[in-house]
């Protein structure tokens, strides 16, 4: 029996000081896709879009059917995953590309906890948690950033693919920047004499916007925000998957052999703008949105192959998930909606809502745990939230969890051994909150602002609404009036959890 096998059997028990065991700890790889839906991976049964590499993790590991992001948008969701805190306590919302770092430098984080256990840590890919303290000088060292959050190495996009600056930031510095062409970024007004998608629509040679996204045009694609300079540092959209994948490979080639690693790999797919590498164009038959999902699947296959080549696979716990639910038209004319409807592709996997939504598809996301020799192939319907990774992994590596975290230790559930996961959780969408409790969803008064595959608005819910997800997973029939006592109990529980963070009067006012 190897040390790793021994660890697997004893991980749930208490053992000695972490330092004494640090060389036996597993490597941890967390892959977070961007806006990938429950129905976008074939592991959940859909055959309209095939994702064989992601499916392998699901088939040989644990296929969670009730895994959740804490939020239906990126910044809050990633904040929760990395800090173990509910993001609404911080009023975290989608950040512009020049926003200051949203995680306090003194705050406990997942990578800091793992670093304390002896891990070397890295973040590669999508970030979207801000950097600096405001008024960023993109031409110098940008700090605080990923390093202060706990990552020894980082190569990241400051925000999203559709927001400026469209450059990679490696260890706090813009990669490839030339001194005589400094970068300036503004989210308030355009730079004088610089063209935008509005003044010069002919610049949109690659893609046009459908809403928003009408400011600086880069690589023929209009973006959110204004940017000037940095020409040599601009990323190439159709090379991003290869670029980030190569950074991951290089990282795995160069990690120290005597320490376990923690890698947070933020895939940029299938967030807009969707620009697949040429070899993936047309690969899905679903247009660019499907093509970049195939590309993301290739990225997963590539990192798994690399782990195997380096002899790391057996010692690595791999977690694959998405930061929030899916969306079709998210600001560009890329035919995602038309082609999904034509092919009958249900990115939500039968759940209601999607990105931005308090309904189930906003936060119920693909979630798979793979650890050969330690995790048995199975399906789990336990409720597990990404913000529980902190406390659960802390238990695995025998680290203390600080007081006051929202993260709960569900290591047994995470490793498929026993346990039912969370009893309940608060889900968040653009600052609005709802409760998931067992088989029930409690949605407070709410104006649904996402759309389903047919493009129908989800409408207004003017009262507290209860859904039974076991009987009605697509949340079509409220069971509110049939369960007055349960409604009262869950409203009390919701109020106890969210306290002053939820203002009912304000919510009612917004519905008028
Ligand atoms: Ca996202």
JSON list of N, CA and C and ligand atoms in Angstrom, two decimals, residues 33-36 72-75 77-78 126 128 160 271 322-325 355, ligand 1:
[
{"chain": "A", "resi": 33, "resn": "UNK", "atom": "N", "xyz": [-14.64, 26.00, -15.05]},
{"chain": "A", "resi": 33, "resn": "UNK", "atom": "CA", "xyz": [-15.06, 26.54, -16.34]},
{"chain": "A", "resi": 33, "resn": "UNK", "atom": "C", "xyz": [-15.87, 27.82, -16.10]},
{"chain": "A", "resi": 34, "resn": "UNK", "atom": "N", "xyz": [-16.07, 28.59, -17.16]},
{"chain": "A", "resi": 34, "resn": "UNK", "atom": "CA", "xyz": [-16.73, 29.89, -17.04]},
{"chain": "A", "resi": 34, "resn": "UNK", "atom": "C", "xyz": [-18.07, 29.87, -17.78]},
{"chain": "A", "resi": 35, "resn": "UNK", "atom": "N", "xyz": [-19.16, 29.80, -17.04]},
{"chain": "A", "resi": 35, "resn": "UNK", "atom": "CA", "xyz": [-20.53, 29.80, -17.60]},
{"chain": "A", "resi": 35, "resn": "UNK", "atom": "C", "xyz": [-20.88, 28.46, -18.28]},
{"chain": "A", "resi": 36, "resn": "UNK", "atom": "N", "xyz": [-20.28, 27.38, -17.83]},
{"chain": "A", "resi": 36, "resn": "UNK", "atom": "CA", "xyz": [-20.61, 26.07, -18.40]},
{"chain": "A", "resi": 36, "resn": "UNK", "atom": "C", "xyz": [-21.83, 25.49, -17.69]},
{"chain": "A", "resi": 72, "resn": "UNK", "atom": "N", "xyz": [-24.82, 32.87, -9.09]},
{"chain": "A", "resi": 72, "resn": "UNK", "atom": "CA", "xyz": [-25.13, 32.70, -10.51]},
{"chain": "A", "resi": 72, "resn": "UNK", "atom": "C", "xyz": [-24.30, 33.59, -11.42]},
{"chain": "A", "resi": 73, "resn": "UNK", "atom": "N", "xyz": [-23.30, 34.27, -10.84]},
{"chain": "A", "resi": 73, "resn": "UNK", "atom": "CA", "xyz": [-22.34, 35.03, -11.66]},
{"chain": "A", "resi": 73, "resn": "UNK", "atom": "C", "xyz": [-20.93, 34.79, -11.12]},
{"chain": "A", "resi": 74, "resn": "UNK", "atom": "N", "xyz": [-19.97, 35.24, -11.91]},
{"chain": "A", "resi": 74, "resn": "UNK", "atom": "CA", "xyz": [-18.58, 34.85, -11.74]},
{"chain": "A", "resi": 74, "resn": "UNK", "atom": "C", "xyz": [-17.90, 35.37, -10.48]},
{"chain": "A", "resi": 75, "resn": "UNK", "atom": "N", "xyz": [-17.80, 36.68, -10.33]},
{"chain": "A", "resi": 75, "resn": "UNK", "atom": "CA", "xyz": [-17.01, 37.23, -9.22]},
{"chain": "A", "resi": 75, "resn": "UNK", "atom": "C", "xyz": [-17.47, 36.69, -7.87]},
{"chain": "A", "resi": 77, "resn": "UNK", "atom": "N", "xyz": [-19.14, 34.01, -7.13]},
{"chain": "A", "resi": 77, "resn": "UNK", "atom": "CA", "xyz": [-18.94, 32.57, -7.07]},
{"chain": "A", "resi": 77, "resn": "UNK", "atom": "C", "xyz": [-17.48, 32.23, -6.78]},
{"chain": "A", "resi": 78, "resn": "UNK", "atom": "N", "xyz": [-16.57, 32.89, -7.47]},
{"chain": "A", "resi": 78, "resn": "UNK", "atom": "CA", "xyz": [-15.14, 32.61, -7.28]},
{"chain": "A", "resi": 78, "resn": "UNK", "atom": "C", "xyz": [-14.65, 33.11, -5.93]},
{"chain": "A", "resi": 126, "resn": "UNK", "atom": "N", "xyz": [-8.69, 32.38, -15.87]},
{"chain": "A", "resi": 126, "resn": "UNK", "atom": "CA", "xyz": [-9.66, 33.40, -15.47]},
{"chain": "A", "resi": 126, "resn": "UNK", "atom": "C", "xyz": [-9.55, 33.76, -13.99]},
{"chain": "A", "resi": 128, "resn": "UNK", "atom": "N", "xyz": [-10.94, 37.45, -12.29]},
{"chain": "A", "resi": 128, "resn": "UNK", "atom": "CA", "xyz": [-12.19, 38.20, -12.03]},
{"chain": "A", "resi": 128, "resn": "UNK", "atom": "C", "xyz": [-12.46, 38.46, -10.56]},
{"chain": "A", "resi": 160, "resn": "UNK", "atom": "N", "xyz": [-12.56, 39.21, -17.39]},
{"chain": "A", "resi": 160, "resn": "UNK", "atom": "CA", "xyz": [-13.20, 38.25, -18.29]},
{"chain": "A", "resi": 160, "resn": "UNK", "atom": "C", "xyz": [-12.67, 38.49, -19.70]},
{"chain": "A", "resi": 271, "resn": "UNK", "atom": "N", "xyz": [-17.51, 31.37, -21.81]},
{"chain": "A", "resi": 271, "resn": "UNK", "atom": "CA", "xyz": [-17.88, 32.79, -21.66]},
{"chain": "A", "resi": 271, "resn": "UNK", "atom": "C", "xyz": [-17.71, 33.52, -23.00]},
{"chain": "A", "resi": 322, "resn": "UNK", "atom": "N", "xyz": [-17.98, 24.49, -12.62]},
{"chain": "A", "resi": 322, "resn": "UNK", "atom": "CA", "xyz": [-18.21, 25.72, -13.38]},
{"chain": "A", "resi": 322, "resn": "UNK", "atom": "C", "xyz": [-18.59, 26.82, -12.40]},
{"chain": "A", "resi": 323, "resn": "UNK", "atom": "N", "xyz": [-18.27, 28.08, -12.75]},
{"chain": "A", "resi": 323, "resn": "UNK", "atom": "CA", "xyz": [-18.49, 29.16, -11.77]},
{"chain": "A", "resi": 323, "resn": "UNK", "atom": "C", "xyz": [-19.94, 29.60, -11.65]},
{"chain": "A", "resi": 324, "resn": "UNK", "atom": "N", "xyz": [-20.74, 29.27, -12.65]},
{"chain": "A", "resi": 324, "resn": "UNK", "atom": "CA", "xyz": [-22.17, 29.62, -12.61]},
{"chain": "A", "resi": 324, "resn": "UNK", "atom": "C", "xyz": [-22.85, 28.96, -13.80]},
{"chain": "A", "resi": 325, "resn": "UNK", "atom": "N", "xyz": [-24.17, 29.12, -13.86]},
{"chain": "A", "resi": 325, "resn": "UNK", "atom": "CA", "xyz": [-24.94, 28.49, -14.92]},
{"chain": "A", "resi": 325, "resn": "UNK", "atom": "C", "xyz": [-24.69, 29.11, -16.29]},
{"chain": "A", "resi": 355, "resn": "UNK", "atom": "N", "xyz": [-27.47, 31.46, -16.02]},
{"chain": "A", "resi": 355, "resn": "UNK", "atom": "CA", "xyz": [-26.62, 32.52, -15.47]},
{"chain": "A", "resi": 355, "resn": "UNK", "atom": "C", "xyz": [-27.49, 33.71, -15.08]},
{"chain": "B", "resi": 1, "resn": "LIG", "atom": "CA1", "xyz": [-18.96, 32.93, -15.17]}
]
